[in-house]
Short mmCIF file of C-alpha atoms and ligand atoms in Angstrom, two decimals:
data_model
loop_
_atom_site.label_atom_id
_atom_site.label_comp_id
_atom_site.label_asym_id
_atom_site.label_seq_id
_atom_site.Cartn_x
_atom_site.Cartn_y
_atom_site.Cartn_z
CA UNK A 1 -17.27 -33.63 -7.36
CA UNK A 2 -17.50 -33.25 -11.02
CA UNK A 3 -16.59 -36.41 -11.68
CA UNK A 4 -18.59 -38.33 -8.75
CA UNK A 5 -21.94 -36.35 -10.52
CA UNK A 6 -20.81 -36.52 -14.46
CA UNK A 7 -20.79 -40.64 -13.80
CA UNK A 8 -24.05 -40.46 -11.47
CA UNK A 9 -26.15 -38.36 -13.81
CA UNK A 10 -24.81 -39.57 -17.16
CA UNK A 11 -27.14 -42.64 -16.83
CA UNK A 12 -30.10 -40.82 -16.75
CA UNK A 13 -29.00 -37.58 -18.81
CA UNK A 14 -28.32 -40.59 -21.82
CA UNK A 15 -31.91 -41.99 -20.87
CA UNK A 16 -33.74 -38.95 -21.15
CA UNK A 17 -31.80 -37.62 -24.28
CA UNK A 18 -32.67 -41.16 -26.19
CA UNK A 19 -36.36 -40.75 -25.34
CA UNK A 20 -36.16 -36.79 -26.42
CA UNK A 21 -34.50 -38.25 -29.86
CA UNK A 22 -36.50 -41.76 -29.98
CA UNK A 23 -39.55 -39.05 -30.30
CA UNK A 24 -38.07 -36.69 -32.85
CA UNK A 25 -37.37 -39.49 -34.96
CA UNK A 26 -40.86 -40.81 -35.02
CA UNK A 27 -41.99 -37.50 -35.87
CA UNK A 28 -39.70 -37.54 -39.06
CA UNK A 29 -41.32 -41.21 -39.78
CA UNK A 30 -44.11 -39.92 -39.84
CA UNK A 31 -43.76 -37.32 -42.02
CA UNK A 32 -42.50 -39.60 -44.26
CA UNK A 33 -44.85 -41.97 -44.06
CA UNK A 34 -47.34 -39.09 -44.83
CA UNK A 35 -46.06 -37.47 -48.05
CA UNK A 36 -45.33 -41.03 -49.68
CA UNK A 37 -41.51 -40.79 -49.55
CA UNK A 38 -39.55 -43.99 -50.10
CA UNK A 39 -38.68 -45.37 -46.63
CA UNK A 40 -35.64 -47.00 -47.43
CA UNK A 41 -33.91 -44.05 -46.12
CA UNK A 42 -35.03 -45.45 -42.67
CA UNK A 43 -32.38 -47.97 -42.58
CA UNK A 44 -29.58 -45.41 -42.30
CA UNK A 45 -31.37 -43.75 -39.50
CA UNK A 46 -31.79 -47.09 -37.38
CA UNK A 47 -28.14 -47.59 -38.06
CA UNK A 48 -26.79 -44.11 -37.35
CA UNK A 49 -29.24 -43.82 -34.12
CA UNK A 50 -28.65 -47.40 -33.06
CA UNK A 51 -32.10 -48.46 -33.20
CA UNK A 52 -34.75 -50.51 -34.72
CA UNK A 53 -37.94 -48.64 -36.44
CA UNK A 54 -41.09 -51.30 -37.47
CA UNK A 55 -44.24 -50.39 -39.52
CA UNK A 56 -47.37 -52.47 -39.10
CA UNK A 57 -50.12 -51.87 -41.13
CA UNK A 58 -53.27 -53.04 -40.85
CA UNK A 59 -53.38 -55.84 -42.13
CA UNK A 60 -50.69 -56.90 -39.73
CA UNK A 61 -48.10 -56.60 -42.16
CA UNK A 62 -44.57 -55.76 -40.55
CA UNK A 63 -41.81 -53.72 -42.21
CA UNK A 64 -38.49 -53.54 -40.10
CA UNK A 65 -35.45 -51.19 -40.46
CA UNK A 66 -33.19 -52.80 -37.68
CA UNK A 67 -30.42 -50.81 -36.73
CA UNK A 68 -29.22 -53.19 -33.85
CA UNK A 69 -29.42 -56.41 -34.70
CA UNK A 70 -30.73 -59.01 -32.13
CA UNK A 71 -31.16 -56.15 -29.69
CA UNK A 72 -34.24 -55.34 -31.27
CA UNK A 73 -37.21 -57.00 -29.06
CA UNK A 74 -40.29 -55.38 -30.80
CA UNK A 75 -39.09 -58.19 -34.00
CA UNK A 76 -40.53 -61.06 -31.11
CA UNK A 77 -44.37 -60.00 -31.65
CA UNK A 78 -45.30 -62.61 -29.09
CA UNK A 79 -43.79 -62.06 -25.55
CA UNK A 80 -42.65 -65.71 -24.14
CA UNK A 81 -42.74 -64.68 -20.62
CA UNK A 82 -44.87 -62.22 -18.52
CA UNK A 83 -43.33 -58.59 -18.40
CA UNK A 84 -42.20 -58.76 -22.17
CA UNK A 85 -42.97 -57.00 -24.60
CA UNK A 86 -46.36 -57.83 -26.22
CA UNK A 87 -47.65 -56.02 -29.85
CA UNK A 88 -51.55 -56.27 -28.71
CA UNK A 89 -50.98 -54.64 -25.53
CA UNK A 90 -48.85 -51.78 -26.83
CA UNK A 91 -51.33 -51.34 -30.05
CA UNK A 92 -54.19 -51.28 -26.95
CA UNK A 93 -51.91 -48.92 -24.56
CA UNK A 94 -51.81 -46.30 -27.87
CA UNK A 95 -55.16 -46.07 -28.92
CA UNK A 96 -56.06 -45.66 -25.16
CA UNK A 97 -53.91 -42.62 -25.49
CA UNK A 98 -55.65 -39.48 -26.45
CA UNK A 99 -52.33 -38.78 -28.44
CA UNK A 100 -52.19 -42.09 -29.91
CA UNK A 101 -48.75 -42.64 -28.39
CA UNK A 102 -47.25 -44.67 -25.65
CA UNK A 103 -44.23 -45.04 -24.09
CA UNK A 104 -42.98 -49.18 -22.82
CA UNK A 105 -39.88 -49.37 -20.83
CA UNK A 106 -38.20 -53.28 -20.77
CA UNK A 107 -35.68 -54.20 -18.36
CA UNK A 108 -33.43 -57.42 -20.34
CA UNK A 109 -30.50 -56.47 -18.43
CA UNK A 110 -29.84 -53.01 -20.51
CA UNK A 111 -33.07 -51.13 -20.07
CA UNK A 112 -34.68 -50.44 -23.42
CA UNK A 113 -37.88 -48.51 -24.58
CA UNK A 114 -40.27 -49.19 -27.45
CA UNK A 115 -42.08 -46.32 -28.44
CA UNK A 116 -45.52 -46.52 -30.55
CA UNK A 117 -47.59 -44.09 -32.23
CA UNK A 118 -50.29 -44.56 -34.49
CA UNK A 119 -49.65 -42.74 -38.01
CA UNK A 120 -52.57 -42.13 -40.30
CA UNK A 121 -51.70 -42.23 -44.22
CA UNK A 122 -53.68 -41.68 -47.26
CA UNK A 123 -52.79 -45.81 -47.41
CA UNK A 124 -54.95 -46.51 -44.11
CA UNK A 125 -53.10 -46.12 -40.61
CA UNK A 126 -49.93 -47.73 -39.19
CA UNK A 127 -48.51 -48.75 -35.76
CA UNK A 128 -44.89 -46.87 -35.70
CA UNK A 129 -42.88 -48.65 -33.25
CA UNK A 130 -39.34 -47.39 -32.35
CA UNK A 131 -37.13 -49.85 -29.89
CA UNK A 132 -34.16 -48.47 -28.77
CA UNK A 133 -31.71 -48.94 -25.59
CA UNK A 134 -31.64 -45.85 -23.17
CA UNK A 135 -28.67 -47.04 -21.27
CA UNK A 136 -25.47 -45.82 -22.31
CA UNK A 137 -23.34 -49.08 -23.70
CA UNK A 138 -20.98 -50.71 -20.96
CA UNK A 139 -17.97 -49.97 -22.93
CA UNK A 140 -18.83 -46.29 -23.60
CA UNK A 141 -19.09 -45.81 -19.57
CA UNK A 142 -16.28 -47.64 -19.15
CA UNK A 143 -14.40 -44.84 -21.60
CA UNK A 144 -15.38 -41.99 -19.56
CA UNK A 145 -14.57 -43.01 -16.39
CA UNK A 146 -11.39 -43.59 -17.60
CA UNK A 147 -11.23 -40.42 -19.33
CA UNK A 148 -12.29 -38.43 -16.12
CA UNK A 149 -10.00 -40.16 -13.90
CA UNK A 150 -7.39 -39.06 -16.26
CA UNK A 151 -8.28 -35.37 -16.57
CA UNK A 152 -8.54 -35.67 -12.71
CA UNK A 153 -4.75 -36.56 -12.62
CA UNK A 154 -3.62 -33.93 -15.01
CA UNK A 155 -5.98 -31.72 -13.49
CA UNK A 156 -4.70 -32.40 -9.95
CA UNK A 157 -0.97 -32.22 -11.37
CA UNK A 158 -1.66 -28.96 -12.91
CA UNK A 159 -3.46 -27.24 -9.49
CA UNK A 160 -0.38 -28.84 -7.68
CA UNK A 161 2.21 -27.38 -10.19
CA UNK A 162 0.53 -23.56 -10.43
CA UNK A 163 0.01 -23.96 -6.72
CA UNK A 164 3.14 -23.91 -5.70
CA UNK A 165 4.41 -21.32 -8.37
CA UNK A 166 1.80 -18.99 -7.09
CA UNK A 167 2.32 -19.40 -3.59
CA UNK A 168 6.15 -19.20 -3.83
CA UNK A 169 5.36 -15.89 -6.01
CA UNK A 170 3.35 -14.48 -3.37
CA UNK A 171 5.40 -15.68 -0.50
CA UNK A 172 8.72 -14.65 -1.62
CA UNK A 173 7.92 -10.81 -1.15
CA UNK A 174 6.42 -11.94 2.26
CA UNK A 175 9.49 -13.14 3.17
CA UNK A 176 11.73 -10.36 2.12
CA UNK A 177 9.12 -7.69 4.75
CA UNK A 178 9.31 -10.46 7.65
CA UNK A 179 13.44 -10.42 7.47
CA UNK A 180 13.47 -6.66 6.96
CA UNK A 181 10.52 -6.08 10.24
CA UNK A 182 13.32 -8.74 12.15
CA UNK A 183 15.61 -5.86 11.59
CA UNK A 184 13.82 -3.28 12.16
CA UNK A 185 12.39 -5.18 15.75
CA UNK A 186 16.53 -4.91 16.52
CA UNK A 187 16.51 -1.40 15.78
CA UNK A 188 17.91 -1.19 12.78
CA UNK A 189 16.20 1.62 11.33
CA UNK A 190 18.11 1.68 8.15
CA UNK A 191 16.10 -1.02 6.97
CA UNK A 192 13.46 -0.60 3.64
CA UNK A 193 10.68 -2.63 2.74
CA UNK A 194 10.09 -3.45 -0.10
CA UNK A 195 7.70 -4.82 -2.58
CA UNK A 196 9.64 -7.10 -4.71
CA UNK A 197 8.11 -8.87 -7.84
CA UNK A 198 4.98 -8.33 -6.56
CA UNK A 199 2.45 -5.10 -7.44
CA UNK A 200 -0.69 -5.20 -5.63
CA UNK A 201 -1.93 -1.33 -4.81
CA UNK A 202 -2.72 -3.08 -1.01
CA UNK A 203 0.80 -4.61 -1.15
CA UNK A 204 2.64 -1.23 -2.36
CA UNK A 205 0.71 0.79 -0.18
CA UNK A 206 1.83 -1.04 2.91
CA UNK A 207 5.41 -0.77 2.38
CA UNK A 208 4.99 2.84 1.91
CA UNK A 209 3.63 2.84 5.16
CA UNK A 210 6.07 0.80 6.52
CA UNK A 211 8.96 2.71 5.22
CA UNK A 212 6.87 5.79 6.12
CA UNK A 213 6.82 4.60 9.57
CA UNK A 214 10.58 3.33 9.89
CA UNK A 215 11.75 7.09 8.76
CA UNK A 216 9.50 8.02 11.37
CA UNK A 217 10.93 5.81 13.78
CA UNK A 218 14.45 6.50 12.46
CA UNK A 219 14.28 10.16 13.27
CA UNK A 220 13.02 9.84 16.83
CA UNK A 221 15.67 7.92 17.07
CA UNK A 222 17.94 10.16 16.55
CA UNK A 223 16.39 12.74 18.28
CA UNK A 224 17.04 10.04 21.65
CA UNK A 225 20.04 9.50 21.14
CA UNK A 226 21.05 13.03 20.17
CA UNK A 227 19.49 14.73 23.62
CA UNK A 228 20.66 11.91 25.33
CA UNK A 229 24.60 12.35 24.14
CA UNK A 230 23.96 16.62 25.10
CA UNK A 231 22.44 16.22 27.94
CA UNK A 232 25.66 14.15 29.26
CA UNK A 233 27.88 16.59 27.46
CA UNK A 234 26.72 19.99 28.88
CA UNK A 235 24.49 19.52 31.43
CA UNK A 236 27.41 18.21 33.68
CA UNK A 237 29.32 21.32 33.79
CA UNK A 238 26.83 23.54 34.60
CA UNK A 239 25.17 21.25 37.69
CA UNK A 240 28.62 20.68 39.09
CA UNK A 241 28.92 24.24 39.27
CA UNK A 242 25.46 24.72 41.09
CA UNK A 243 26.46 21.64 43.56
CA UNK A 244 29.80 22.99 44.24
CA UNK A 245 29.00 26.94 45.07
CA UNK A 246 26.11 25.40 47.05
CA UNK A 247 27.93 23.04 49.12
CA UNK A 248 30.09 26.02 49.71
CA UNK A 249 27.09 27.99 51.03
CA UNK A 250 26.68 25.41 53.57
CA UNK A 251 30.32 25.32 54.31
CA UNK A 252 31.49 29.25 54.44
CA UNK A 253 29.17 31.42 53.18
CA UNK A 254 25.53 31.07 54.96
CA UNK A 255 27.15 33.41 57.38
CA UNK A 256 28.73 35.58 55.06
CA UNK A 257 26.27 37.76 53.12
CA UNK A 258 28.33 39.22 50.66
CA UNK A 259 29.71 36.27 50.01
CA UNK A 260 26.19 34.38 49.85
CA UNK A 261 25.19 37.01 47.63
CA UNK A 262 27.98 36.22 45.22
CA UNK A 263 27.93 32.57 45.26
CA UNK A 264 24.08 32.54 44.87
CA UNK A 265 24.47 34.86 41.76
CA UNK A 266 26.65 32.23 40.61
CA UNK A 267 24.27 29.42 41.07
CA UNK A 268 21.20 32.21 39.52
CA UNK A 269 23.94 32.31 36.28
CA UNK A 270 24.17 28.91 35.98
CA UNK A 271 20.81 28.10 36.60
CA UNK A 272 19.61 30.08 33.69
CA UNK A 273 22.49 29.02 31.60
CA UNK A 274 21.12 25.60 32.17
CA UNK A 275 17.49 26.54 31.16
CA UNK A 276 18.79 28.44 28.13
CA UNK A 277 20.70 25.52 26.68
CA UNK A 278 18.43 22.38 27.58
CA UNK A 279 15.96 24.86 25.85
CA UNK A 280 18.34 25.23 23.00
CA UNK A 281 19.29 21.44 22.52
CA UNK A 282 15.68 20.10 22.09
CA UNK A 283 15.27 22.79 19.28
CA UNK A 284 18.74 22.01 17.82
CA UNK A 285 17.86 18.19 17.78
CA UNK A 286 14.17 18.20 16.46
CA UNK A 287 15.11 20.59 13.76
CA UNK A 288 18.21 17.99 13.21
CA UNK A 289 16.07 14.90 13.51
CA UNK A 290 13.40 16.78 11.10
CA UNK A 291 10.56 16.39 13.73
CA UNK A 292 9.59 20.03 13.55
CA UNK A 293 7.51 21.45 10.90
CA UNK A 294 7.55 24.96 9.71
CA UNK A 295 4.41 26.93 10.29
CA UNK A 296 5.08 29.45 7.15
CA UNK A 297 3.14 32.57 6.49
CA UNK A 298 3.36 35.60 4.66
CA UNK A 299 4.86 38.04 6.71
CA UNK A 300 6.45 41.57 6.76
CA UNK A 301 10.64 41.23 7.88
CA UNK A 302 11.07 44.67 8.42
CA UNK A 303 8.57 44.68 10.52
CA UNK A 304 9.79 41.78 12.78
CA UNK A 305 13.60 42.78 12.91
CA UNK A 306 11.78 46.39 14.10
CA UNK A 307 10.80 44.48 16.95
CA UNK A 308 13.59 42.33 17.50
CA UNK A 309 15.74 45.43 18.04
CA UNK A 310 13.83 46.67 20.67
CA UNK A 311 13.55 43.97 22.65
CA UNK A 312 17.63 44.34 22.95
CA UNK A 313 17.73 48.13 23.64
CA UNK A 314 18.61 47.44 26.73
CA UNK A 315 21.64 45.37 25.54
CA UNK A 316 22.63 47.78 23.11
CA UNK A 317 21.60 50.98 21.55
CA UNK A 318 24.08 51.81 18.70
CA UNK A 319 22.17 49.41 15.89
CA UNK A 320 21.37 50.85 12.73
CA UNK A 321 18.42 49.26 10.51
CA UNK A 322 18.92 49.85 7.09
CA UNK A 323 16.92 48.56 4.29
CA UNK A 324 15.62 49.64 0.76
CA UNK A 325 12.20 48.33 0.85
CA UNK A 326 9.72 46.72 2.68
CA UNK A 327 9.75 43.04 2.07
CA UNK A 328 6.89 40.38 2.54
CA UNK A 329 8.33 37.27 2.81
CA UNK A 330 6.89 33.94 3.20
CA UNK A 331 8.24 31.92 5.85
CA UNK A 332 7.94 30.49 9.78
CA UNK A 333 7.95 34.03 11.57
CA UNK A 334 9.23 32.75 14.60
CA UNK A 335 11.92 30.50 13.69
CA UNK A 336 12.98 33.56 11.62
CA UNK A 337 13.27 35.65 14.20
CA UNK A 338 15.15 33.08 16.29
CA UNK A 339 17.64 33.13 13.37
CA UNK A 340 17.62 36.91 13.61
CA UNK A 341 18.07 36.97 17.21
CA UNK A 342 20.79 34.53 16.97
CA UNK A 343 22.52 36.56 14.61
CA UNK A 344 21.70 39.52 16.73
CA UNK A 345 22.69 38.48 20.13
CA UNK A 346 26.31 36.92 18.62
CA UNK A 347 27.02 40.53 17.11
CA UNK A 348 25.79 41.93 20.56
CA UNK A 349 28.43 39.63 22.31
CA UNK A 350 31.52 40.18 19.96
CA UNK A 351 30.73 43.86 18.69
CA UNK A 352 32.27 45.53 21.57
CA UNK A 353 31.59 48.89 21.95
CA UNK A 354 31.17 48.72 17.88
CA UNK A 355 27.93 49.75 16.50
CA UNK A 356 25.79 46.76 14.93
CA UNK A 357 24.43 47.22 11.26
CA UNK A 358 21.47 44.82 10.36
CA UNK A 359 20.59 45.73 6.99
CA UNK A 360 17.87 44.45 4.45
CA UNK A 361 18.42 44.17 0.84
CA UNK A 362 17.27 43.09 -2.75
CA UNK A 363 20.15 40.39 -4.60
CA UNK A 364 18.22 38.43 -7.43
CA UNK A 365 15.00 37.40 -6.60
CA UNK A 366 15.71 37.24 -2.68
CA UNK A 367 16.28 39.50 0.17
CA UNK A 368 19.43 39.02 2.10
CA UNK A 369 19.10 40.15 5.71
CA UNK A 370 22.33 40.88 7.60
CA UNK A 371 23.45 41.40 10.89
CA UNK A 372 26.87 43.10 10.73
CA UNK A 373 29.05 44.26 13.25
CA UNK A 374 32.95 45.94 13.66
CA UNK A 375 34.14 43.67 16.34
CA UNK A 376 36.84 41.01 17.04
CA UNK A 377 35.94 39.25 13.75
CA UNK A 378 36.53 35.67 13.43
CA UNK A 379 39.97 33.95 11.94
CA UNK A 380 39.82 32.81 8.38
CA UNK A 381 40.56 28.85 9.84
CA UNK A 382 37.45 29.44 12.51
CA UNK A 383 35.29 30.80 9.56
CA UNK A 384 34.03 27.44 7.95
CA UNK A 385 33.32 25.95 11.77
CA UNK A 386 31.15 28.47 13.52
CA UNK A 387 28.22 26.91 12.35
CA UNK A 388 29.41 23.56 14.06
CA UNK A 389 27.73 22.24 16.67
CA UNK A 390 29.41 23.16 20.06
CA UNK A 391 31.82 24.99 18.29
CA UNK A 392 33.16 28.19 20.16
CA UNK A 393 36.87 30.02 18.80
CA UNK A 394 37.25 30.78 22.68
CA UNK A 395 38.07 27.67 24.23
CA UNK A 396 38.02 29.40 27.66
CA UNK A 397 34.93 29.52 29.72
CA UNK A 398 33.27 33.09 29.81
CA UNK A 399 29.74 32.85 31.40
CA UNK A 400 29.34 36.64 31.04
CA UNK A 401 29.39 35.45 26.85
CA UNK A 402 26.98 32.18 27.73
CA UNK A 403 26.98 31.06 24.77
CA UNK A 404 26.52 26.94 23.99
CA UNK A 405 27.51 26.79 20.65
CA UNK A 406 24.40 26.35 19.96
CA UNK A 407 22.91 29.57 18.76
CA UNK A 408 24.39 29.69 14.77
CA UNK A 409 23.62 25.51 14.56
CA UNK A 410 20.09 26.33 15.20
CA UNK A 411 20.12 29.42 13.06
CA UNK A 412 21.79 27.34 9.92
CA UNK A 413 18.82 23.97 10.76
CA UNK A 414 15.80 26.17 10.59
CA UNK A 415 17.62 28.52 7.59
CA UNK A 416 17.95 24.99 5.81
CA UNK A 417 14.61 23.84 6.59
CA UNK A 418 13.39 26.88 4.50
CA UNK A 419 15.90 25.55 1.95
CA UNK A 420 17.63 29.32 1.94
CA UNK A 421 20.84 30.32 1.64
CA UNK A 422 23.06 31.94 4.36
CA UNK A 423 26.74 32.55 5.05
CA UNK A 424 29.45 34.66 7.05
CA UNK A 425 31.83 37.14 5.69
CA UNK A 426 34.44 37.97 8.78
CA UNK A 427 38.19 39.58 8.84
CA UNK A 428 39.77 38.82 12.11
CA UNK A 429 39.54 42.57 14.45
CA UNK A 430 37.56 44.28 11.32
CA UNK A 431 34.43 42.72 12.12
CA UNK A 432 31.85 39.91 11.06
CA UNK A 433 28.53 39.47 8.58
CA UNK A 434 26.21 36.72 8.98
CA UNK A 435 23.70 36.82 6.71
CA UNK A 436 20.49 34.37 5.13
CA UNK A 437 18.06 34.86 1.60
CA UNK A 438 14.19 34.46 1.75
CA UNK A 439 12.08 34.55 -0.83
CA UNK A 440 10.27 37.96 -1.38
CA UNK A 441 6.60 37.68 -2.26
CA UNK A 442 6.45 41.42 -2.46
CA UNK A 443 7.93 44.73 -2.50
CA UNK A 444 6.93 47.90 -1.41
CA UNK A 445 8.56 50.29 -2.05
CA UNK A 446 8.97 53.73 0.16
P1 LIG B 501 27.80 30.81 21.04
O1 LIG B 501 26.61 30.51 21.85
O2 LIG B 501 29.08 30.31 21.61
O3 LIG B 501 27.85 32.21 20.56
P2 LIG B 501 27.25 30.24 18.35
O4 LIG B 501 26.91 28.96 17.67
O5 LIG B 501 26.22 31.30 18.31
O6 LIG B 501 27.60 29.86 19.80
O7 LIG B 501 28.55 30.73 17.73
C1 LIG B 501 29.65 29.88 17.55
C2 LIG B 501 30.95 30.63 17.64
O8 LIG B 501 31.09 31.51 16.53
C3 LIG B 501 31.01 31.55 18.85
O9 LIG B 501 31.50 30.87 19.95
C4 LIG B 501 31.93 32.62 18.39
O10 LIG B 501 33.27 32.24 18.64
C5 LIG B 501 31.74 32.69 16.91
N1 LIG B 501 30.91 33.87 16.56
C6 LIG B 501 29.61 33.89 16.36
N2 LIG B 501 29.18 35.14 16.03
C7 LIG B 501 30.26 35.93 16.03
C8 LIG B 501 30.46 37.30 15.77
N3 LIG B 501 29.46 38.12 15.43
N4 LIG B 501 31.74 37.77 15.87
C9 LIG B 501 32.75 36.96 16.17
N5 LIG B 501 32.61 35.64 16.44
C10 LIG B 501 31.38 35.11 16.36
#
């Protein structure tokens, strides 16, 4: 485009530009002419401005600084053919002019102009003619067009070049996300995007979110596959037993109350077993899979465990509270006191006839609530696994303890998720502690 209008417009740019400088020159002529300076100095210009300056003075006498040589037509006073230049005619044409100046384009295959004025001296008054071509030389063009197709080449070269640097720059990132997004489309959710050799906030912001959004993806993932796997696990058990005392309803018992009675308090027992642990295993795998979020708030323990206990008077009514001050704590109040209750119904379970000891107390900076009781205890080889997942020291079935081996998994996710401490201290037939920290954010004391 450049090029097409540089070659279009240079013709009449150079025209317009000679005329501008064919004009300025006749003004310094003039001012020559007017102070009385030597005009030998005129020569040079016609040279260095490539044209031809004449001086004809009233008596009709011509002076003529030629700066380009037989190019100069005002030298042929006379035309010889029609359309020529002709000396009377311009000399008329300028004193027509209110500013004693005219302009007289030529055509002799270049176009040329010859430019009069009249210029009054103290010596009587003068005809200034300037004659100069205002088409750029053949040879000059020539040069440019060559020059711009050229530049046009390197130019072109160059975009290619930078082109394809850039766009394999760019790309290659692109590339890197599509394979990883393949990956992740085939569920691989260990995949991570990422924004290599490339820094654009839009560009790093996206594979933040894409990363954000493949953890995401990752954990509900895991929380599928995790409910799936318990589900088949221990759901089983429990609905064979509630299809096999029912089938034996409809075989022996329906007639049989006592016996209905018993075998429908079996299928009651297993019923809520069931409830209990699907109710357990979604909590054990969204705090696993990290899809829960802790609703904390400042809160007073002693309070809560106050309640806690007598919600399981009924269970058991030898349970001492003991504690040295009131703590405020800040955490998720009801996960806590699922951890408590946890705690509470295990000692409840294994304490016997044993009293139960939950006890709250100040050890650097925390408070370390524990739930202590003088029961079987566990073995020192069972200690490190009770917080296991499915993990029961009793092997053999006891609904009347239904536990899941659950209840301390759960207890130790939602103690981690407050990123506290907790622990067991147990002697086999002497009894067991569990115990977890919280932060205090006050004391009051009693
Ligand atoms: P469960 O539902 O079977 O009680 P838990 O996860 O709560 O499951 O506990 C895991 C195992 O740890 C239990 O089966 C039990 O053997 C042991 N355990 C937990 N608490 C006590 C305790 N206070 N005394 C003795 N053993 C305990």
């Amino acid at each position: 485009m450049l090029w097409f209008l540089q070659l279009n417009l240079l013709p009449p740019y150079y025209r317009a530009a000679k005329i501008g400088s064919v004009k300025s020159i006749a003004d310094n002529v003039e001012t020559m002419i007017i102070s009385d300076k030597s005009l030998a100095a005129l020569y040079q210009t016609a040279r260095e401005n490539s044209l031809c300056v004449q001086l004809v003075d009233n008596f009709g006498h011509t002076s003529t600084f030629n700066g380009i040589g037989t190019g100069c037509y005002i030298d042929k006073l006379a035309p010889k053919n029609p359309g020529e230049f002709d000396y009377e005619e311009m000399k008329e044409n300028i004193l027509k002019n209110k500013d004693f100046e005219h302009n007289f384009l030529i055509d002799y295959g270049s176009e040329m102009i010859v430019y009069g004025r009249i210029v009054d001296a103290h010596l009587g008054r003068y005809v200034l003619l300037i004659n100069a071509p205002v088409t750029p030389e053949k040879a000059g063009l020539e040069l440019i067009q060559n020059q711009f197709v050229l530049m046009t080449i390197l130019v072109l070269l160059f975009a290619t070049i930078a082109s394809i640097i850039l766009a394999k720059k760019i790309s290659a990132p692109f590339i890197v996300m599509t394979a990883s997004a393949k990956k992740l489309a085939q569920r691989d959710f260990d995949v991570s995007f990422e924004s290599k050799g490339i820094s654009f906030t839009e560009f790093d912001d996206l594979t933040s979110s894409l990363n954000y959004a493949t953890q995401e993806l990752k954990k509900i993932e895991e929380l599928r596959l995790d409910l799936i796997a318990n589900v088949s696990h221990d759901i089983k058990t429990p609905l064979t037993m509630i299809l096999a005392y029912s089938e034996m309803i409809q075989d022996f018992s329906k007639s049989n109350p006592k016996l209905l009675d018993e075998h429908l308090n079996v299928i009651i027992a297993e019923a809520k077993y069931l409830d209990k642990l699907v109710e357990n295993m979604l909590e054990l795998s969204m705090l696993q899979s990290g899809a829960i979020t802790l609703n904390k708030v400042d809160f007073n323990l002693n309070e809560l465990v106050l309640e806690l206990m007598t919600l399981f008077l009924n269970q058991k009514d030898n349970v001492n509270f003991d504690y040295d001050a009131i703590y405020i704590v800040n955490a998720d109040e009801v996960m806590i006191g699922q951890v408590i209750t946890n705690f509470f119904s295990n000692a409840i379970k294994y304490a016997g006839d044993s009293q139960i000891d939950i006890k709250l107390s100040k050890l650097n900076g925390v408070v370390r609530l524990s739930v202590i009781d003088y029961g079987c205890g566990i073995e020192h080889e069972d200690i490190a696994n009770v917080w296991d997942r499915y993990y029961r020291i009793d092997k053999n079935f006891h609904r009347d303890q239904e536990g899941s081996g659950l209840g301390l998994s759960i207890a130790r996710g939602i103690i981690l998720a407050h990123n506290s401490n907790y622990g067991v201290i147990s002697e086999k037939e002497k009894g067991s502690e569990f115990y977890f920290d919280l932060n205090i954010i006050e004391i009051i004391n009693w």
